[in-house]
XYZ file of N, CA, C and O in Angstrom:
628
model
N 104.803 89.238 86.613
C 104.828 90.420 87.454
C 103.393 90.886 87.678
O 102.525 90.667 86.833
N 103.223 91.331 88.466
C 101.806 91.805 89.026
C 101.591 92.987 89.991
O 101.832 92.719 91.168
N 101.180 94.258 89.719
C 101.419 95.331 90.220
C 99.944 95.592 90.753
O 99.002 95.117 90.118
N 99.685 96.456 92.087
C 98.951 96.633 92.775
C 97.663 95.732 92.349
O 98.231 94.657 92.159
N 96.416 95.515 92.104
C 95.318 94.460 92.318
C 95.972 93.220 91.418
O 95.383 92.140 91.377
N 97.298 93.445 90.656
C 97.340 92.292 90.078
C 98.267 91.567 91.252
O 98.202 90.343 91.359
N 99.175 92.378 92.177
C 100.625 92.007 93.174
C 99.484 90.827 93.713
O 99.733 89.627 93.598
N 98.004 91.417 94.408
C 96.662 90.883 95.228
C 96.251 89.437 94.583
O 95.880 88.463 95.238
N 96.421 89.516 92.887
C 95.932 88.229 92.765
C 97.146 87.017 92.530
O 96.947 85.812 92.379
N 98.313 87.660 92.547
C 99.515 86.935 92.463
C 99.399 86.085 93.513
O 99.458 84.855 93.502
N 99.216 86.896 94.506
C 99.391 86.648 95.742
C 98.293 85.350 96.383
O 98.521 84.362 97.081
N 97.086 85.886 95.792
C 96.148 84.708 95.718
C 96.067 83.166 95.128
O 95.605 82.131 95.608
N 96.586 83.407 94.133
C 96.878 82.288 93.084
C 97.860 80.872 93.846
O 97.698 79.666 94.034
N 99.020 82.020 94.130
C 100.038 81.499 95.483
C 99.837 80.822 96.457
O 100.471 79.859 96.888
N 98.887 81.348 96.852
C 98.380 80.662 98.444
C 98.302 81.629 99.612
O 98.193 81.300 100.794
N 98.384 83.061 99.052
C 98.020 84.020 99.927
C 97.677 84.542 100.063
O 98.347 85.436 99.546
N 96.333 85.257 100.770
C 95.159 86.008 101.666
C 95.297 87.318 100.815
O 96.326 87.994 100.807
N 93.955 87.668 99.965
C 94.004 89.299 100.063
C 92.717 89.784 100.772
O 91.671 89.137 100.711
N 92.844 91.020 101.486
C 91.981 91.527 102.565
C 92.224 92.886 102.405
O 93.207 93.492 101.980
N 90.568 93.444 103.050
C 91.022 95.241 103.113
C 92.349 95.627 104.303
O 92.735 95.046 105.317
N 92.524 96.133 104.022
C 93.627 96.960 104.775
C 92.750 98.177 105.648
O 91.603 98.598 105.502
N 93.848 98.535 106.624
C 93.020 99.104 108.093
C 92.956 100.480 107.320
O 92.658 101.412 108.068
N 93.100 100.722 106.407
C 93.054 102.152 105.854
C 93.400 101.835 104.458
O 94.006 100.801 104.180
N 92.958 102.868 103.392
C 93.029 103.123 102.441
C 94.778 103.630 102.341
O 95.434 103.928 103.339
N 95.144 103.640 101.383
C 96.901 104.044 101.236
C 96.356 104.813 99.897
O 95.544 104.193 99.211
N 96.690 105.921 99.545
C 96.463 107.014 98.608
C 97.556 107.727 98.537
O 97.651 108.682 99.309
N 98.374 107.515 97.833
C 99.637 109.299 97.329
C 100.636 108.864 97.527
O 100.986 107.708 97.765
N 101.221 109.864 97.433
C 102.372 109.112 97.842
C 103.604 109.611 99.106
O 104.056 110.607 99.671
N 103.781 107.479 99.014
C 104.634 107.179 100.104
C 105.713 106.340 100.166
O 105.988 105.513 99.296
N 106.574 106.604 101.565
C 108.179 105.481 101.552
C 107.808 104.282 101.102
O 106.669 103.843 101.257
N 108.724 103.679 100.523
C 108.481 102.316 100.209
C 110.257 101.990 100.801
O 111.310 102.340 100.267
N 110.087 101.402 101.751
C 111.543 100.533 102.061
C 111.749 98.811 101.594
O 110.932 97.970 101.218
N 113.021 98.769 101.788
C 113.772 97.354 101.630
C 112.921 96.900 102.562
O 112.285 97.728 103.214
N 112.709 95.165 102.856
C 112.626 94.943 103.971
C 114.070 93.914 104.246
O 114.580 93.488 103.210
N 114.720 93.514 105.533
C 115.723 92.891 105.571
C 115.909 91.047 105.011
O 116.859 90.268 105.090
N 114.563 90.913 104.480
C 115.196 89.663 103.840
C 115.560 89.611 102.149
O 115.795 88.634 101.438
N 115.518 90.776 101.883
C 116.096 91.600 100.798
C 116.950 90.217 99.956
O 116.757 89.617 98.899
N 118.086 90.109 101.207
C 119.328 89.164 100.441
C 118.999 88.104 100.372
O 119.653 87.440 99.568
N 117.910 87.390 101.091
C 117.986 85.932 101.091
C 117.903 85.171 99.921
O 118.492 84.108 99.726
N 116.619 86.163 98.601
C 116.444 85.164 97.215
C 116.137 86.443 96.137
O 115.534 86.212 95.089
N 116.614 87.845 96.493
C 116.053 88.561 95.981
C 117.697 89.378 95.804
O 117.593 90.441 96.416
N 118.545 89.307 95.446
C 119.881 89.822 95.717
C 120.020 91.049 94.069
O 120.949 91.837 93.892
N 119.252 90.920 93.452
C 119.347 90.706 92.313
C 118.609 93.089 92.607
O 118.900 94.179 92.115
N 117.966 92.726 93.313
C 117.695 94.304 94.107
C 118.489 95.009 94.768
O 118.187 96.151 95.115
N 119.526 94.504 95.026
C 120.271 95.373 96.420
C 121.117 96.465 95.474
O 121.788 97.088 96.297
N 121.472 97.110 93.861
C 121.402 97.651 93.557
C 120.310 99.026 93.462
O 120.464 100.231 93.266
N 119.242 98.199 93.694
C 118.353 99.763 94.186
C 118.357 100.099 94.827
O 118.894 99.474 95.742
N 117.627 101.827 95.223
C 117.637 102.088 96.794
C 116.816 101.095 97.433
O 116.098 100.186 97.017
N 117.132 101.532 98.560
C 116.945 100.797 99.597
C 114.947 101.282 99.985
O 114.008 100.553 100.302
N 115.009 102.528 99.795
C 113.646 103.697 100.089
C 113.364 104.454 98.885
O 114.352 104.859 98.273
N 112.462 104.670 98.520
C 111.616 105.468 97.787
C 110.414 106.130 97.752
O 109.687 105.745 98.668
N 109.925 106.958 97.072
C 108.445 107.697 97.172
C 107.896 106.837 96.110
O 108.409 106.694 95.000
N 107.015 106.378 96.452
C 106.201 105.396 95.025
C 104.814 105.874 94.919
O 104.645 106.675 95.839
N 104.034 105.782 94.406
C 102.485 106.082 93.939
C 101.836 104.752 94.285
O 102.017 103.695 93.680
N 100.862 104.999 95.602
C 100.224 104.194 95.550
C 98.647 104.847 95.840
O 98.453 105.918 96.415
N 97.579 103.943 95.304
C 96.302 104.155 95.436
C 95.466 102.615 95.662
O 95.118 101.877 94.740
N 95.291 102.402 96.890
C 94.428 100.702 96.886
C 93.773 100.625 98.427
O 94.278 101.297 99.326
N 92.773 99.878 98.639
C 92.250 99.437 99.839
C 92.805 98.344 100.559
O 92.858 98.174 101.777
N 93.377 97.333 99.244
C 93.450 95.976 99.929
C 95.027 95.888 100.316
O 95.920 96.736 100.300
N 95.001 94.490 100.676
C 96.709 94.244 100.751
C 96.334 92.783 100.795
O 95.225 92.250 100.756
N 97.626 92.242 100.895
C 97.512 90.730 100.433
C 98.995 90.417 101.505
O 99.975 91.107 101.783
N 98.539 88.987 101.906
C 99.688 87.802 102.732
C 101.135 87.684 101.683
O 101.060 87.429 100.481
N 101.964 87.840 102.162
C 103.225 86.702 101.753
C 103.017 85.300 101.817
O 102.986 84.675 102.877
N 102.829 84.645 100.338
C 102.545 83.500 100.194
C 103.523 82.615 100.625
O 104.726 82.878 100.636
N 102.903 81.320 101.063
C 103.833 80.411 101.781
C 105.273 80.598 100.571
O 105.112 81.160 99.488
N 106.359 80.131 100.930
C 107.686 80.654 100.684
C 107.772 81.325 99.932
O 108.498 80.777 99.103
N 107.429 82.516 99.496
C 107.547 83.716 99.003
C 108.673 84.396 100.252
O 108.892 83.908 101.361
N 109.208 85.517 99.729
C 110.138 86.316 100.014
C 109.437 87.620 100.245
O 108.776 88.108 99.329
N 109.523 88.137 101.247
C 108.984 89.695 101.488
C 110.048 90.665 100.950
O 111.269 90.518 101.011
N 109.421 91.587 100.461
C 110.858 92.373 99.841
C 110.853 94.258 99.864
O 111.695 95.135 99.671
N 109.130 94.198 100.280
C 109.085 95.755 101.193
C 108.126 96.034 101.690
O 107.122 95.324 101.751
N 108.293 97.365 102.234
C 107.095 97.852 103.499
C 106.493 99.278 103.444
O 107.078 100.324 103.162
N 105.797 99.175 103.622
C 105.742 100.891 103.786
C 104.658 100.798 105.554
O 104.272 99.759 106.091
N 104.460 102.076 105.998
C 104.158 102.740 107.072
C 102.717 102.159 106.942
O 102.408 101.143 107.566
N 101.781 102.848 106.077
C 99.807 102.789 106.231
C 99.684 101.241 105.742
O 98.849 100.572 106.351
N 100.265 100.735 104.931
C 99.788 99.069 104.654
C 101.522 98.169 104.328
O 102.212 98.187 103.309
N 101.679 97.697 105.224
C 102.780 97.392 105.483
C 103.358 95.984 104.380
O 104.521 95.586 104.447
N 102.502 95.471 103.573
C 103.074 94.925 102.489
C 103.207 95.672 101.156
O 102.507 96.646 100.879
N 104.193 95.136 100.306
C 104.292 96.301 99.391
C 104.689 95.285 98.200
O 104.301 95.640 97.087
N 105.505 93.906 98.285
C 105.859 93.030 97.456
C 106.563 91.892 97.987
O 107.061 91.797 99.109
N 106.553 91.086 97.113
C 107.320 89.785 97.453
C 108.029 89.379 96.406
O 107.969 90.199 95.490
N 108.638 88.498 96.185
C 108.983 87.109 95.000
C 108.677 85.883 95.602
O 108.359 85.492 96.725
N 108.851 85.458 94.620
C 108.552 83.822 94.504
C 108.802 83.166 93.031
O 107.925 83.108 92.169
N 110.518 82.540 92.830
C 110.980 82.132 91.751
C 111.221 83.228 90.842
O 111.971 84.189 91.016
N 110.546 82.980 89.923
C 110.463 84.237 89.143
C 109.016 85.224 88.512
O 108.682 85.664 87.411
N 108.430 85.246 89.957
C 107.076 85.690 89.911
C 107.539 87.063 91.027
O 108.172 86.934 92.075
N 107.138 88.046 90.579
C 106.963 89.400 91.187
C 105.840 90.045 91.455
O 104.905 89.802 90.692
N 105.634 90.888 92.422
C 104.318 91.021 92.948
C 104.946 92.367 93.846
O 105.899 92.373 94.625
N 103.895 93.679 93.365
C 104.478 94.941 94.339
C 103.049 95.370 94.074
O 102.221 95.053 93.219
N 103.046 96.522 95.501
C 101.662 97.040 95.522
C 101.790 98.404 94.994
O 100.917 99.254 94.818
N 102.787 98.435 94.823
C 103.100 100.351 94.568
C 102.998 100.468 92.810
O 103.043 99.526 92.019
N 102.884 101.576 92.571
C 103.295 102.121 91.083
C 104.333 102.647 91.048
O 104.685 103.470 91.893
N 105.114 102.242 89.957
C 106.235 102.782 89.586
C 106.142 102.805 87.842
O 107.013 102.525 87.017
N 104.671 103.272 87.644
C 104.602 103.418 85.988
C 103.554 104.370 85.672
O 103.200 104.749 84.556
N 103.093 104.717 86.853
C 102.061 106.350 86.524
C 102.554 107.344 85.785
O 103.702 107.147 85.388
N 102.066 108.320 85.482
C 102.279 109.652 84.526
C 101.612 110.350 85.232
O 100.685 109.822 85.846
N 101.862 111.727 85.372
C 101.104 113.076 86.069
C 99.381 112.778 85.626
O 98.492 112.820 86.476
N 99.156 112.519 84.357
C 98.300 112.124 83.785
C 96.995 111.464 84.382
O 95.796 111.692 84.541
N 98.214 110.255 84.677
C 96.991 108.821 85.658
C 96.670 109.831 86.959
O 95.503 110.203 87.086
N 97.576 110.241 87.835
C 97.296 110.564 89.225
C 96.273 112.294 88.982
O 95.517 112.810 89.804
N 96.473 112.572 88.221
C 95.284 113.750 87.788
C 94.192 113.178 87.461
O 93.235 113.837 87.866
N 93.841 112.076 86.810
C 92.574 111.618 86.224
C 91.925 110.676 87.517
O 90.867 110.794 88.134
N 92.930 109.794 87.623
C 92.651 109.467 89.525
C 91.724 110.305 90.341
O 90.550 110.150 90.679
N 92.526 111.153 90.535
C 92.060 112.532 91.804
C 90.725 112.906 91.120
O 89.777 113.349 91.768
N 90.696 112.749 90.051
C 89.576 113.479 89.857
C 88.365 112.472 89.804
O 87.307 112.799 90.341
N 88.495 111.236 89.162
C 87.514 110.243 88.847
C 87.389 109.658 90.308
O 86.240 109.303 90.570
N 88.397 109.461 91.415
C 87.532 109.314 92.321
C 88.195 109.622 93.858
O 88.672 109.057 94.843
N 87.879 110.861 93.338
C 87.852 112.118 94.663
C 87.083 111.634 95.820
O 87.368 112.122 96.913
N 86.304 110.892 95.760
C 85.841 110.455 97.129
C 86.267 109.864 98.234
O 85.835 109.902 99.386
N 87.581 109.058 97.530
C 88.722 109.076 98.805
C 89.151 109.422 99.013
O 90.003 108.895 99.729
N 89.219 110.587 98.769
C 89.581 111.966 99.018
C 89.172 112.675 100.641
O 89.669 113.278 101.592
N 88.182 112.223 100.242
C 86.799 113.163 101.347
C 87.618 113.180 102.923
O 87.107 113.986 103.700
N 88.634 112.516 103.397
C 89.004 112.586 104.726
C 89.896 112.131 104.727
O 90.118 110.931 104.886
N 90.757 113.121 104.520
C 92.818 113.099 104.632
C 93.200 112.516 106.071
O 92.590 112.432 107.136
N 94.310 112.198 105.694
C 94.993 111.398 106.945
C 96.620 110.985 106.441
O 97.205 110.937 105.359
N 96.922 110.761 107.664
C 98.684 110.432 107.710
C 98.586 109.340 106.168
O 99.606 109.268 105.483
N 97.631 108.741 105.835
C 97.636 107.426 105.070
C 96.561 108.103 103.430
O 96.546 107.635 102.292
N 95.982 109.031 103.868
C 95.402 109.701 102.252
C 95.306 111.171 102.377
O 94.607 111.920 103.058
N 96.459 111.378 101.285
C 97.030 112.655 100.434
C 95.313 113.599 99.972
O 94.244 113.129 99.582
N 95.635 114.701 100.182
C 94.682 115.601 99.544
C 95.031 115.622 97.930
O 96.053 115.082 97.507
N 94.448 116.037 97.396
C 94.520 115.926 96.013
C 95.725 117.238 95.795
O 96.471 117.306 94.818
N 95.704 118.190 96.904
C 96.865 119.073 96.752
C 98.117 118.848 97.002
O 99.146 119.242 96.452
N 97.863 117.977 98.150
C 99.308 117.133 98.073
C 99.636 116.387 97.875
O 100.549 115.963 98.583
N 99.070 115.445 96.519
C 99.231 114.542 95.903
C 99.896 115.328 94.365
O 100.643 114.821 93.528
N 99.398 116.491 94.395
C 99.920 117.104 92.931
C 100.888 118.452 93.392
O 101.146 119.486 92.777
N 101.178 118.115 94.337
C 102.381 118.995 94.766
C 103.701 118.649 94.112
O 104.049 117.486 94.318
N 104.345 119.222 93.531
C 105.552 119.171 92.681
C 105.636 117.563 92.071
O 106.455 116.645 92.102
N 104.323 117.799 91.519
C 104.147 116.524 90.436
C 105.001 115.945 89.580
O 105.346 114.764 89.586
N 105.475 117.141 88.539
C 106.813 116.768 87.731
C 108.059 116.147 88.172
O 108.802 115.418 87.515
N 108.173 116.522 89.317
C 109.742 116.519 89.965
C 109.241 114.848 90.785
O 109.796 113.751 90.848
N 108.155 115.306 91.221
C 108.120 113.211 92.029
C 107.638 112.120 90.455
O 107.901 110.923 90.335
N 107.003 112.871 89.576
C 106.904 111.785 88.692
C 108.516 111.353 88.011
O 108.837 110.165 87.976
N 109.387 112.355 87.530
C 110.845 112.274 87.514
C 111.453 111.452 88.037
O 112.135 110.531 87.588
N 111.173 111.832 89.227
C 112.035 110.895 90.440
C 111.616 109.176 90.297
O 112.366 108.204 90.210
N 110.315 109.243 90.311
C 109.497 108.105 90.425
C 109.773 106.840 88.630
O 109.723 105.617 88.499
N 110.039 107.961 87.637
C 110.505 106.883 86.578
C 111.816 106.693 86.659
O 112.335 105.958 85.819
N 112.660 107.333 87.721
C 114.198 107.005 87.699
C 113.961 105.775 88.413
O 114.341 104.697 87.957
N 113.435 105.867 89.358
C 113.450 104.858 90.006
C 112.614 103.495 89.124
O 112.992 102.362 89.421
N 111.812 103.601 88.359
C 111.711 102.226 87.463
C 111.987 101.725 86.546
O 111.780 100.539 86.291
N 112.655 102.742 85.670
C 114.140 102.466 84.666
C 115.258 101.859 85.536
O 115.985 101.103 84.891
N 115.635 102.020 87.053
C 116.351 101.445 87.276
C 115.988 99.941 87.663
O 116.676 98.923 87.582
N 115.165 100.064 87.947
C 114.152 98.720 88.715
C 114.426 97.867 87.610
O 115.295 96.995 87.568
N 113.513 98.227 86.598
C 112.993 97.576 84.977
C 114.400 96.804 84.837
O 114.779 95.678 85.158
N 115.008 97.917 84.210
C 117.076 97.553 83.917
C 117.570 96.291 84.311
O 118.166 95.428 83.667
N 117.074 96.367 85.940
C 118.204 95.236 86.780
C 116.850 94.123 86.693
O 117.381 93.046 86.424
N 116.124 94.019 86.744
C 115.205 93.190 86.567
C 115.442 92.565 85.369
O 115.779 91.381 85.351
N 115.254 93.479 83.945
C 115.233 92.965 82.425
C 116.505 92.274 82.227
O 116.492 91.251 81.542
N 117.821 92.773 82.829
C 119.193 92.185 82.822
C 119.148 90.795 83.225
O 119.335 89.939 82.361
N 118.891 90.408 84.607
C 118.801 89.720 85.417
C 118.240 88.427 84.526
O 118.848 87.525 83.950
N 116.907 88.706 84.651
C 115.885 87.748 83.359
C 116.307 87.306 82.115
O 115.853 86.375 81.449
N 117.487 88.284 81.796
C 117.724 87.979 80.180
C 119.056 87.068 80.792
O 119.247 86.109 80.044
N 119.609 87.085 81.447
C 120.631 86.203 81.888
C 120.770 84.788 82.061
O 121.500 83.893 81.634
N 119.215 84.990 83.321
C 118.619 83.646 83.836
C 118.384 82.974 82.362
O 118.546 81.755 82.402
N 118.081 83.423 81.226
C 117.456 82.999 79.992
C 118.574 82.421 79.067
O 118.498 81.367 78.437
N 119.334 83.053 79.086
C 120.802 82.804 78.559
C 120.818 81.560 79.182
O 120.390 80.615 78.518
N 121.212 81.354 80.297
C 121.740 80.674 81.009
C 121.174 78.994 81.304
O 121.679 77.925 81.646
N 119.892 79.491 80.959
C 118.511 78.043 80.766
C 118.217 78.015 81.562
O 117.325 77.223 81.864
């Protein structure tokens, strides 16, 4: 598994492109299904479909040759893939109020010029508790069907 600069080198390793992105992605944002969801990835369609996730990164990275796209968001439109049993997402779904406070503060400079695609530091800590809440429901459920899934495939040989 490989989460934001690690999703980038997954992705590299693979055989696919990481590059800056046309904008910085800061705070948080939708993260959707994308529709090839079912083709090798079925093992998700228990989650939502959309979520608010925490993201903070410049780059983004290709869907490696047969890799599976598996979401999107709006400012950098890759977000994850699979491939076998290799996972790769650009979002966080394991921050603490903590990280995104020490973030904002250690480097406020992407800060300096908000946009549809980067959160002010005020509205990044706008009802913090309640989106960090939200945000570990959503990766206890993730984790769950993932850890299930894996322990199965393992069972199973």
């Amino acid at each position: 598994m490989g989460i934001c600069f690690g999703a980038q080198l997954v992705s590299k390793a693979l055989g696919g492109k990481v590059y800056p992105g046309k904008t910085l992605e800061v705070g948080w944002h939708q993260v959707r299904a994308v529709d090839t969801i079912e083709e090798g990835a079925h093992w998700l369609k228990p989650l939502p479909s959309q979520f608010e996730a925490f993201q903070w990164h410049a780059h983004t990275f290709s869907v490696p040759p047969s890799a599976i796209p598996l979401w999107s968001a709006h400012c950098i439109q890759q977000q994850g893939f699979i491939k076998g049993n290799i996972l790769a997402m650009q979002f966080h779904l394991e921050f603490t109020a903590e990280v995104i406070l020490e973030l904002s503060r250690k480097y406020a400079s992407d800060l300096i010029e908000p946009s549809e695609c980067v959160q002010t530091d005020k509205q990044m800590t706008e009802n913090l508790d309640t989106r960090i809440e939200r945000l570990h429901q959503v990766a206890d459920l993730f984790y769950n069907q993932w850890l299930t899934i894996s322990n199965l495939k393992n069972k199973l040989g």
